[in-house]
Amino acid sequence: MNPKSILEGRPALARCVMEVAEVAGYLWQKGWAERNGGNITVNISEYVDEDIRQKKAIAPARPIGLKLEALRGQYFYCKGTGKRMRDLARNPMGNGSVIRVLEDGESYEIIADEAVMPTSELPSHLLVHNWFLESGSPYRVSLHTHPIELVAMSHHKPFLQKDVLSQLLWSMIPETKAFCPRGLGVVPYQLPGSNLLAQATLEELGDYDVVLWEKHGVFAVDKDILNAFDQIDVLTKSAQIYIAARNMGYEPEGMSQAQMQEMSQAFNLPK
Ligand code: 2HA
Ligand code: ZN
């Protein structure tokens, strides 16, 4: 670690950033993070002390492109734009940075460790973080990645109808509903990094913790980065089981409605 790193002498913040690095390694190993694919942002304001508040910007302030009132004075760890998850796994502060949202709620500045520009999906991520704070949600992380099987399934229109994929994936193995209880929302194709994509994602997050971006990837939210990763991981496991069955030449039966209901009751899950 760089001796002047913001993580130095701040074990809770360092642990949080190291969890991001751990997940970045998983994304690469799973083949979900080719080149600079995917991005991660974490609201780290709970770890911010007076010394961090006093830190000067290390790059000129830049517009977010949106006005986000609830984010005034909030701090985020963001993966850097154009940076690789596999590099971030080894060196999170060389491939990501800490930003502060300014009091105008519409611009931000980088404060540590290096002037690494934040993710191209910053508008989607910050819009979602703004909504967490406005709505009193305990969620603090957003994770975007390109899981192969889920993206492949998003190329088939019948799967994009409301809750078709949630039901299909939940029915492949009981754990999927247990660990992704709100299912998989769907956002029709929009330009990556656009405000339209951000808005459409936010609308789906009212009902789902994981949203499938048609022909692109998934966007997941949760309290911490490991939980966000796990939700995508269980959905992907189900997608792999479905595809394995189809490759053996049959449509998998799936758990029955009665089995799903029994499981939902036993695990105290929503219907
Ligand atoms: O950050 O995946 O959607 C690279 C991307 C943009
Ligand atoms: Zn992407």
mmCIF file with all atom_site columns, N, CA and C in Angstrom, residues 15-16 18-20 22-24 26-27 30 32 40-42 47 132 138-145 175-183 208-211 218-236:
data_model
loop_
_atom_site.group_PDB
_atom_site.id
_atom_site.type_symbol
_atom_site.label_atom_id
_atom_site.label_alt_id
_atom_site.label_comp_id
_atom_site.label_asym_id
_atom_site.label_entity_id
_atom_site.label_seq_id
_atom_site.pdbx_PDB_ins_code
_atom_site.Cartn_x
_atom_site.Cartn_y
_atom_site.Cartn_z
_atom_site.occupancy
_atom_site.B_iso_or_equiv
_atom_site.pdbx_formal_charge
_atom_site.auth_seq_id
_atom_site.auth_comp_id
_atom_site.auth_asym_id
_atom_site.auth_atom_id
_atom_site.pdbx_PDB_model_num
ATOM 1   N N  . ARG A 1 15  ? -10.549 -2.236  5.215   1.00 0.00 ? 15  ARG A N  1
ATOM 2   C CA . ARG A 1 15  ? -11.242 -3.526  5.067   1.00 0.00 ? 15  ARG A CA 1
ATOM 3   C C  . ARG A 1 15  ? -12.322 -3.429  3.989   1.00 0.00 ? 15  ARG A C  1
ATOM 4   N N  . CYS A 1 16  ? -13.049 -2.325  3.997   1.00 0.00 ? 16  CYS A N  1
ATOM 5   C CA . CYS A 1 16  ? -14.117 -2.115  3.006   1.00 0.00 ? 16  CYS A CA 1
ATOM 6   C C  . CYS A 1 16  ? -13.530 -2.101  1.591   1.00 0.00 ? 16  CYS A C  1
ATOM 7   N N  . MET A 1 18  ? -10.664 -3.382  0.657   1.00 0.00 ? 18  MET A N  1
ATOM 8   C CA . MET A 1 18  ? -10.095 -4.711  0.360   1.00 0.00 ? 18  MET A CA 1
ATOM 9   C C  . MET A 1 18  ? -11.194 -5.705  -0.053  1.00 0.00 ? 18  MET A C  1
ATOM 10  N N  . GLU A 1 19  ? -12.392 -5.543  0.480   1.00 0.00 ? 19  GLU A N  1
ATOM 11  C CA . GLU A 1 19  ? -13.516 -6.394  0.035   1.00 0.00 ? 19  GLU A CA 1
ATOM 12  C C  . GLU A 1 19  ? -13.864 -6.099  -1.428  1.00 0.00 ? 19  GLU A C  1
ATOM 13  N N  . VAL A 1 20  ? -13.784 -4.825  -1.805  1.00 0.00 ? 20  VAL A N  1
ATOM 14  C CA . VAL A 1 20  ? -14.006 -4.472  -3.213  1.00 0.00 ? 20  VAL A CA 1
ATOM 15  C C  . VAL A 1 20  ? -12.954 -5.167  -4.081  1.00 0.00 ? 20  VAL A C  1
ATOM 16  N N  . GLU A 1 22  ? -11.313 -7.880  -3.381  1.00 0.00 ? 22  GLU A N  1
ATOM 17  C CA . GLU A 1 22  ? -11.599 -9.327  -3.383  1.00 0.00 ? 22  GLU A CA 1
ATOM 18  C C  . GLU A 1 22  ? -12.660 -9.646  -4.452  1.00 0.00 ? 22  GLU A C  1
ATOM 19  N N  . VAL A 1 23  ? -13.721 -8.865  -4.465  1.00 0.00 ? 23  VAL A N  1
ATOM 20  C CA . VAL A 1 23  ? -14.799 -9.105  -5.435  1.00 0.00 ? 23  VAL A CA 1
ATOM 21  C C  . VAL A 1 23  ? -14.309 -8.842  -6.861  1.00 0.00 ? 23  VAL A C  1
ATOM 22  N N  . ALA A 1 24  ? -13.489 -7.804  -7.047  1.00 0.00 ? 24  ALA A N  1
ATOM 23  C CA . ALA A 1 24  ? -12.955 -7.520  -8.390  1.00 0.00 ? 24  ALA A CA 1
ATOM 24  C C  . ALA A 1 24  ? -12.209 -8.743  -8.922  1.00 0.00 ? 24  ALA A C  1
ATOM 25  N N  . TYR A 1 26  ? -12.840 -11.897 -8.083  1.00 0.00 ? 26  TYR A N  1
ATOM 26  C CA . TYR A 1 26  ? -13.831 -12.914 -8.459  1.00 0.00 ? 26  TYR A CA 1
ATOM 27  C C  . TYR A 1 26  ? -14.428 -12.599 -9.832  1.00 0.00 ? 26  TYR A C  1
ATOM 28  N N  . LEU A 1 27  ? -14.715 -11.313 -10.084 1.00 0.00 ? 27  LEU A N  1
ATOM 29  C CA . LEU A 1 27  ? -15.350 -10.929 -11.360 1.00 0.00 ? 27  LEU A CA 1
ATOM 30  C C  . LEU A 1 27  ? -14.440 -11.313 -12.525 1.00 0.00 ? 27  LEU A C  1
ATOM 31  N N  . LYS A 1 30  ? -14.265 -15.182 -12.945 1.00 0.00 ? 30  LYS A N  1
ATOM 32  C CA . LYS A 1 30  ? -15.493 -15.744 -13.500 1.00 0.00 ? 30  LYS A CA 1
ATOM 33  C C  . LYS A 1 30  ? -15.688 -15.405 -14.982 1.00 0.00 ? 30  LYS A C  1
ATOM 34  N N  . TRP A 1 32  ? -16.424 -12.410 -16.045 1.00 0.00 ? 32  TRP A N  1
ATOM 35  C CA . TRP A 1 32  ? -17.481 -11.397 -16.138 1.00 0.00 ? 32  TRP A CA 1
ATOM 36  C C  . TRP A 1 32  ? -16.900 -10.004 -16.360 1.00 0.00 ? 32  TRP A C  1
ATOM 37  N N  . ILE A 1 40  ? -17.752 -0.536  -9.921  1.00 0.00 ? 40  ILE A N  1
ATOM 38  C CA . ILE A 1 40  ? -18.162 -0.689  -8.519  1.00 0.00 ? 40  ILE A CA 1
ATOM 39  C C  . ILE A 1 40  ? -18.095 0.683   -7.873  1.00 0.00 ? 40  ILE A C  1
ATOM 40  N N  . THR A 1 41  ? -19.141 1.025   -7.114  1.00 0.00 ? 41  THR A N  1
ATOM 41  C CA . THR A 1 41  ? -19.049 2.210   -6.254  1.00 0.00 ? 41  THR A CA 1
ATOM 42  C C  . THR A 1 41  ? -19.557 1.836   -4.864  1.00 0.00 ? 41  THR A C  1
ATOM 43  N N  . VAL A 1 42  ? -18.928 2.410   -3.848  1.00 0.00 ? 42  VAL A N  1
ATOM 44  C CA . VAL A 1 42  ? -19.316 2.152   -2.459  1.00 0.00 ? 42  VAL A CA 1
ATOM 45  C C  . VAL A 1 42  ? -19.420 3.486   -1.739  1.00 0.00 ? 42  VAL A C  1
ATOM 46  N N  . TYR A 1 47  ? -17.087 5.903   7.127   1.00 0.00 ? 47  TYR A N  1
ATOM 47  C CA . TYR A 1 47  ? -15.688 5.765   7.560   1.00 0.00 ? 47  TYR A CA 1
ATOM 48  C C  . TYR A 1 47  ? -14.928 7.087   7.512   1.00 0.00 ? 47  TYR A C  1
ATOM 49  N N  . PHE A 1 132 ? -30.842 5.636   -2.220  1.00 0.00 ? 132 PHE A N  1
ATOM 50  C CA . PHE A 1 132 ? -30.663 4.903   -0.958  1.00 0.00 ? 132 PHE A CA 1
ATOM 51  C C  . PHE A 1 132 ? -30.811 5.878   0.223   1.00 0.00 ? 132 PHE A C  1
ATOM 52  N N  . PRO A 1 138 ? -30.609 0.867   3.870   1.00 0.00 ? 138 PRO A N  1
ATOM 53  C CA . PRO A 1 138 ? -29.279 0.573   4.429   1.00 0.00 ? 138 PRO A CA 1
ATOM 54  C C  . PRO A 1 138 ? -28.264 0.198   3.350   1.00 0.00 ? 138 PRO A C  1
ATOM 55  N N  . TYR A 1 139 ? -28.675 0.175   2.075   1.00 0.00 ? 139 TYR A N  1
ATOM 56  C CA . TYR A 1 139 ? -27.775 -0.248  1.001   1.00 0.00 ? 139 TYR A CA 1
ATOM 57  C C  . TYR A 1 139 ? -26.691 0.805   0.758   1.00 0.00 ? 139 TYR A C  1
ATOM 58  N N  . ARG A 1 140 ? -25.457 0.326   0.489   1.00 0.00 ? 140 ARG A N  1
ATOM 59  C CA . ARG A 1 140 ? -24.333 1.245   0.307   1.00 0.00 ? 140 ARG A CA 1
ATOM 60  C C  . ARG A 1 140 ? -23.472 0.915   -0.904  1.00 0.00 ? 140 ARG A C  1
ATOM 61  N N  . VAL A 1 141 ? -23.784 -0.164  -1.657  1.00 0.00 ? 141 VAL A N  1
ATOM 62  C CA . VAL A 1 141 ? -22.919 -0.499  -2.794  1.00 0.00 ? 141 VAL A CA 1
ATOM 63  C C  . VAL A 1 141 ? -23.726 -0.719  -4.072  1.00 0.00 ? 141 VAL A C  1
ATOM 64  N N  . SER A 1 142 ? -23.081 -0.397  -5.200  1.00 0.00 ? 142 SER A N  1
ATOM 65  C CA . SER A 1 142 ? -23.606 -0.715  -6.533  1.00 0.00 ? 142 SER A CA 1
ATOM 66  C C  . SER A 1 142 ? -22.509 -1.454  -7.283  1.00 0.00 ? 142 SER A C  1
ATOM 67  N N  . LEU A 1 143 ? -22.912 -2.533  -7.948  1.00 0.00 ? 143 LEU A N  1
ATOM 68  C CA . LEU A 1 143 ? -21.963 -3.372  -8.684  1.00 0.00 ? 143 LEU A CA 1
ATOM 69  C C  . LEU A 1 143 ? -22.527 -3.637  -10.071 1.00 0.00 ? 143 LEU A C  1
ATOM 70  N N  . HIS A 1 144 ? -21.749 -3.283  -11.096 1.00 0.00 ? 144 HIS A N  1
ATOM 71  C CA . HIS A 1 144 ? -22.141 -3.588  -12.474 1.00 0.00 ? 144 HIS A CA 1
ATOM 72  C C  . HIS A 1 144 ? -21.112 -4.532  -13.066 1.00 0.00 ? 144 HIS A C  1
ATOM 73  N N  . THR A 1 145 ? -21.585 -5.630  -13.693 1.00 0.00 ? 145 THR A N  1
ATOM 74  C CA . THR A 1 145 ? -20.659 -6.570  -14.308 1.00 0.00 ? 145 THR A CA 1
ATOM 75  C C  . THR A 1 145 ? -21.327 -7.256  -15.501 1.00 0.00 ? 145 THR A C  1
ATOM 76  N N  . GLU A 1 175 ? -31.684 -22.451 -3.440  1.00 0.00 ? 175 GLU A N  1
ATOM 77  C CA . GLU A 1 175 ? -30.890 -21.348 -2.871  1.00 0.00 ? 175 GLU A CA 1
ATOM 78  C C  . GLU A 1 175 ? -31.079 -20.026 -3.619  1.00 0.00 ? 175 GLU A C  1
ATOM 79  N N  . THR A 1 176 ? -31.400 -20.077 -4.884  1.00 0.00 ? 176 THR A N  1
ATOM 80  C CA . THR A 1 176 ? -31.436 -18.823 -5.648  1.00 0.00 ? 176 THR A CA 1
ATOM 81  C C  . THR A 1 176 ? -32.482 -17.866 -5.090  1.00 0.00 ? 176 THR A C  1
ATOM 82  N N  . LYS A 1 177 ? -33.687 -18.395 -4.774  1.00 0.00 ? 177 LYS A N  1
ATOM 83  C CA . LYS A 1 177 ? -34.684 -17.481 -4.194  1.00 0.00 ? 177 LYS A CA 1
ATOM 84  C C  . LYS A 1 177 ? -34.277 -17.083 -2.775  1.00 0.00 ? 177 LYS A C  1
ATOM 85  N N  . ALA A 1 178 ? -33.651 -18.027 -2.044  1.00 0.00 ? 178 ALA A N  1
ATOM 86  C CA . ALA A 1 178 ? -33.253 -17.723 -0.662  1.00 0.00 ? 178 ALA A CA 1
ATOM 87  C C  . ALA A 1 178 ? -32.252 -16.564 -0.623  1.00 0.00 ? 178 ALA A C  1
ATOM 88  N N  . PHE A 1 179 ? -31.335 -16.516 -1.591  1.00 0.00 ? 179 PHE A N  1
ATOM 89  C CA . PHE A 1 179 ? -30.272 -15.515 -1.540  1.00 0.00 ? 179 PHE A CA 1
ATOM 90  C C  . PHE A 1 179 ? -30.432 -14.385 -2.570  1.00 0.00 ? 179 PHE A C  1
ATOM 91  N N  . CYS A 1 180 ? -31.456 -14.483 -3.400  1.00 0.00 ? 180 CYS A N  1
ATOM 92  C CA . CYS A 1 180 ? -31.812 -13.350 -4.283  1.00 0.00 ? 180 CYS A CA 1
ATOM 93  C C  . CYS A 1 180 ? -33.338 -13.228 -4.238  1.00 0.00 ? 180 CYS A C  1
ATOM 94  N N  . PRO A 1 181 ? -33.873 -12.883 -3.041  1.00 0.00 ? 181 PRO A N  1
ATOM 95  C CA . PRO A 1 181 ? -35.312 -13.023 -2.798  1.00 0.00 ? 181 PRO A CA 1
ATOM 96  C C  . PRO A 1 181 ? -36.188 -12.062 -3.601  1.00 0.00 ? 181 PRO A C  1
ATOM 97  N N  . ARG A 1 182 ? -35.605 -10.981 -4.124  1.00 0.00 ? 182 ARG A N  1
ATOM 98  C CA . ARG A 1 182 ? -36.436 -10.027 -4.877  1.00 0.00 ? 182 ARG A CA 1
ATOM 99  C C  . ARG A 1 182 ? -36.385 -10.303 -6.380  1.00 0.00 ? 182 ARG A C  1
ATOM 100 N N  . GLY A 1 183 ? -35.550 -11.267 -6.800  1.00 0.00 ? 183 GLY A N  1
ATOM 101 C CA . GLY A 1 183 ? -35.534 -11.665 -8.210  1.00 0.00 ? 183 GLY A CA 1
ATOM 102 C C  . GLY A 1 183 ? -34.741 -10.729 -9.095  1.00 0.00 ? 183 GLY A C  1
ATOM 103 N N  . TYR A 1 208 ? -36.490 -4.737  -7.296  1.00 0.00 ? 208 TYR A N  1
ATOM 104 C CA . TYR A 1 208 ? -35.449 -5.776  -7.418  1.00 0.00 ? 208 TYR A CA 1
ATOM 105 C C  . TYR A 1 208 ? -34.115 -5.256  -6.891  1.00 0.00 ? 208 TYR A C  1
ATOM 106 N N  . ASP A 1 209 ? -33.274 -6.193  -6.385  1.00 0.00 ? 209 ASP A N  1
ATOM 107 C CA . ASP A 1 209 ? -31.897 -5.828  -6.001  1.00 0.00 ? 209 ASP A CA 1
ATOM 108 C C  . ASP A 1 209 ? -30.921 -6.037  -7.154  1.00 0.00 ? 209 ASP A C  1
ATOM 109 N N  . VAL A 1 210 ? -31.328 -6.849  -8.134  1.00 0.00 ? 210 VAL A N  1
ATOM 110 C CA . VAL A 1 210 ? -30.465 -7.099  -9.296  1.00 0.00 ? 210 VAL A CA 1
ATOM 111 C C  . VAL A 1 210 ? -31.279 -6.825  -10.547 1.00 0.00 ? 210 VAL A C  1
ATOM 112 N N  . VAL A 1 211 ? -30.693 -6.052  -11.458 1.00 0.00 ? 211 VAL A N  1
ATOM 113 C CA . VAL A 1 211 ? -31.376 -5.666  -12.687 1.00 0.00 ? 211 VAL A CA 1
ATOM 114 C C  . VAL A 1 211 ? -30.514 -6.102  -13.869 1.00 0.00 ? 211 VAL A C  1
ATOM 115 N N  . VAL A 1 218 ? -25.413 -6.822  -15.748 1.00 0.00 ? 218 VAL A N  1
ATOM 116 C CA . VAL A 1 218 ? -26.317 -6.682  -14.614 1.00 0.00 ? 218 VAL A CA 1
ATOM 117 C C  . VAL A 1 218 ? -25.831 -5.555  -13.716 1.00 0.00 ? 218 VAL A C  1
ATOM 118 N N  . PHE A 1 219 ? -26.774 -5.044  -12.919 1.00 0.00 ? 219 PHE A N  1
ATOM 119 C CA . PHE A 1 219 ? -26.488 -3.992  -11.951 1.00 0.00 ? 219 PHE A CA 1
ATOM 120 C C  . PHE A 1 219 ? -27.109 -4.474  -10.643 1.00 0.00 ? 219 PHE A C  1
ATOM 121 N N  . ALA A 1 220 ? -26.290 -4.608  -9.601  1.00 0.00 ? 220 ALA A N  1
ATOM 122 C CA . ALA A 1 220 ? -26.791 -5.136  -8.328  1.00 0.00 ? 220 ALA A CA 1
ATOM 123 C C  . ALA A 1 220 ? -26.493 -4.160  -7.207  1.00 0.00 ? 220 ALA A C  1
ATOM 124 N N  . VAL A 1 221 ? -27.391 -4.145  -6.217  1.00 0.00 ? 221 VAL A N  1
ATOM 125 C CA . VAL A 1 221 ? -27.209 -3.270  -5.054  1.00 0.00 ? 221 VAL A CA 1
ATOM 126 C C  . VAL A 1 221 ? -27.354 -4.101  -3.785  1.00 0.00 ? 221 VAL A C  1
ATOM 127 N N  . ASP A 1 222 ? -26.674 -3.669  -2.727  1.00 0.00 ? 222 ASP A N  1
ATOM 128 C CA . ASP A 1 222 ? -26.816 -4.358  -1.439  1.00 0.00 ? 222 ASP A CA 1
ATOM 129 C C  . ASP A 1 222 ? -26.095 -3.542  -0.358  1.00 0.00 ? 222 ASP A C  1
ATOM 130 N N  . LYS A 1 223 ? -26.083 -4.125  0.867   1.00 0.00 ? 223 LYS A N  1
ATOM 131 C CA . LYS A 1 223 ? -25.438 -3.424  1.992   1.00 0.00 ? 223 LYS A CA 1
ATOM 132 C C  . LYS A 1 223 ? -23.932 -3.408  1.827   1.00 0.00 ? 223 LYS A C  1
ATOM 133 N N  . ASP A 1 224 ? -23.377 -4.516  1.341   1.00 0.00 ? 224 ASP A N  1
ATOM 134 C CA . ASP A 1 224 ? -21.925 -4.541  1.118   1.00 0.00 ? 224 ASP A CA 1
ATOM 135 C C  . ASP A 1 224 ? -21.624 -5.280  -0.184  1.00 0.00 ? 224 ASP A C  1
ATOM 136 N N  . ILE A 1 225 ? -20.376 -5.183  -0.597  1.00 0.00 ? 225 ILE A N  1
ATOM 137 C CA . ILE A 1 225 ? -20.008 -5.650  -1.937  1.00 0.00 ? 225 ILE A CA 1
ATOM 138 C C  . ILE A 1 225 ? -20.075 -7.177  -2.047  1.00 0.00 ? 225 ILE A C  1
ATOM 139 N N  . LEU A 1 226 ? -19.790 -7.888  -0.950  1.00 0.00 ? 226 LEU A N  1
ATOM 140 C CA . LEU A 1 226 ? -19.832 -9.353  -1.020  1.00 0.00 ? 226 LEU A CA 1
ATOM 141 C C  . LEU A 1 226 ? -21.269 -9.836  -1.212  1.00 0.00 ? 226 LEU A C  1
ATOM 142 N N  . ASN A 1 227 ? -22.216 -9.191  -0.548  1.00 0.00 ? 227 ASN A N  1
ATOM 143 C CA . ASN A 1 227 ? -23.623 -9.576  -0.726  1.00 0.00 ? 227 ASN A CA 1
ATOM 144 C C  . ASN A 1 227 ? -24.116 -9.256  -2.132  1.00 0.00 ? 227 ASN A C  1
ATOM 145 N N  . ALA A 1 228 ? -23.714 -8.111  -2.670  1.00 0.00 ? 228 ALA A N  1
ATOM 146 C CA . ALA A 1 228 ? -24.120 -7.762  -4.043  1.00 0.00 ? 228 ALA A CA 1
ATOM 147 C C  . ALA A 1 228 ? -23.571 -8.804  -5.016  1.00 0.00 ? 228 ALA A C  1
ATOM 148 N N  . PHE A 1 229 ? -22.306 -9.181  -4.818  1.00 0.00 ? 229 PHE A N  1
ATOM 149 C CA . PHE A 1 229 ? -21.700 -10.211 -5.664  1.00 0.00 ? 229 PHE A CA 1
ATOM 150 C C  . PHE A 1 229 ? -22.464 -11.530 -5.541  1.00 0.00 ? 229 PHE A C  1
ATOM 151 N N  . ASP A 1 230 ? -22.780 -11.932 -4.296  1.00 0.00 ? 230 ASP A N  1
ATOM 152 C CA . ASP A 1 230 ? -23.461 -13.215 -4.081  1.00 0.00 ? 230 ASP A CA 1
ATOM 153 C C  . ASP A 1 230 ? -24.810 -13.274 -4.791  1.00 0.00 ? 230 ASP A C  1
ATOM 154 N N  . GLN A 1 231 ? -25.532 -12.163 -4.815  1.00 0.00 ? 231 GLN A N  1
ATOM 155 C CA . GLN A 1 231 ? -26.837 -12.175 -5.497  1.00 0.00 ? 231 GLN A CA 1
ATOM 156 C C  . GLN A 1 231 ? -26.654 -12.474 -6.992  1.00 0.00 ? 231 GLN A C  1
ATOM 157 N N  . ILE A 1 232 ? -25.654 -11.859 -7.615  1.00 0.00 ? 232 ILE A N  1
ATOM 158 C CA . ILE A 1 232 ? -25.410 -12.126 -9.041  1.00 0.00 ? 232 ILE A CA 1
ATOM 159 C C  . ILE A 1 232 ? -24.907 -13.556 -9.225  1.00 0.00 ? 232 ILE A C  1
ATOM 160 N N  . ASP A 1 233 ? -24.092 -14.003 -8.276  1.00 0.00 ? 233 ASP A N  1
ATOM 161 C CA . ASP A 1 233 ? -23.499 -15.346 -8.374  1.00 0.00 ? 233 ASP A CA 1
ATOM 162 C C  . ASP A 1 233 ? -24.582 -16.430 -8.326  1.00 0.00 ? 233 ASP A C  1
ATOM 163 N N  . VAL A 1 234 ? -25.560 -16.297 -7.421  1.00 0.00 ? 234 VAL A N  1
ATOM 164 C CA . VAL A 1 234 ? -26.603 -17.349 -7.342  1.00 0.00 ? 234 VAL A CA 1
ATOM 165 C C  . VAL A 1 234 ? -27.490 -17.321 -8.592  1.00 0.00 ? 234 VAL A C  1
ATOM 166 N N  . LEU A 1 235 ? -27.786 -16.136 -9.113  1.00 0.00 ? 235 LEU A N  1
ATOM 167 C CA . LEU A 1 235 ? -28.580 -16.056 -10.352 1.00 0.00 ? 235 LEU A CA 1
ATOM 168 C C  . LEU A 1 235 ? -27.824 -16.717 -11.506 1.00 0.00 ? 235 LEU A C  1
ATOM 169 N N  . THR A 1 236 ? -26.519 -16.446 -11.558 1.00 0.00 ? 236 THR A N  1
ATOM 170 C CA . THR A 1 236 ? -25.705 -17.012 -12.638 1.00 0.00 ? 236 THR A CA 1
ATOM 171 C C  . THR A 1 236 ? -25.624 -18.527 -12.521 1.00 0.00 ? 236 THR A C  1
#
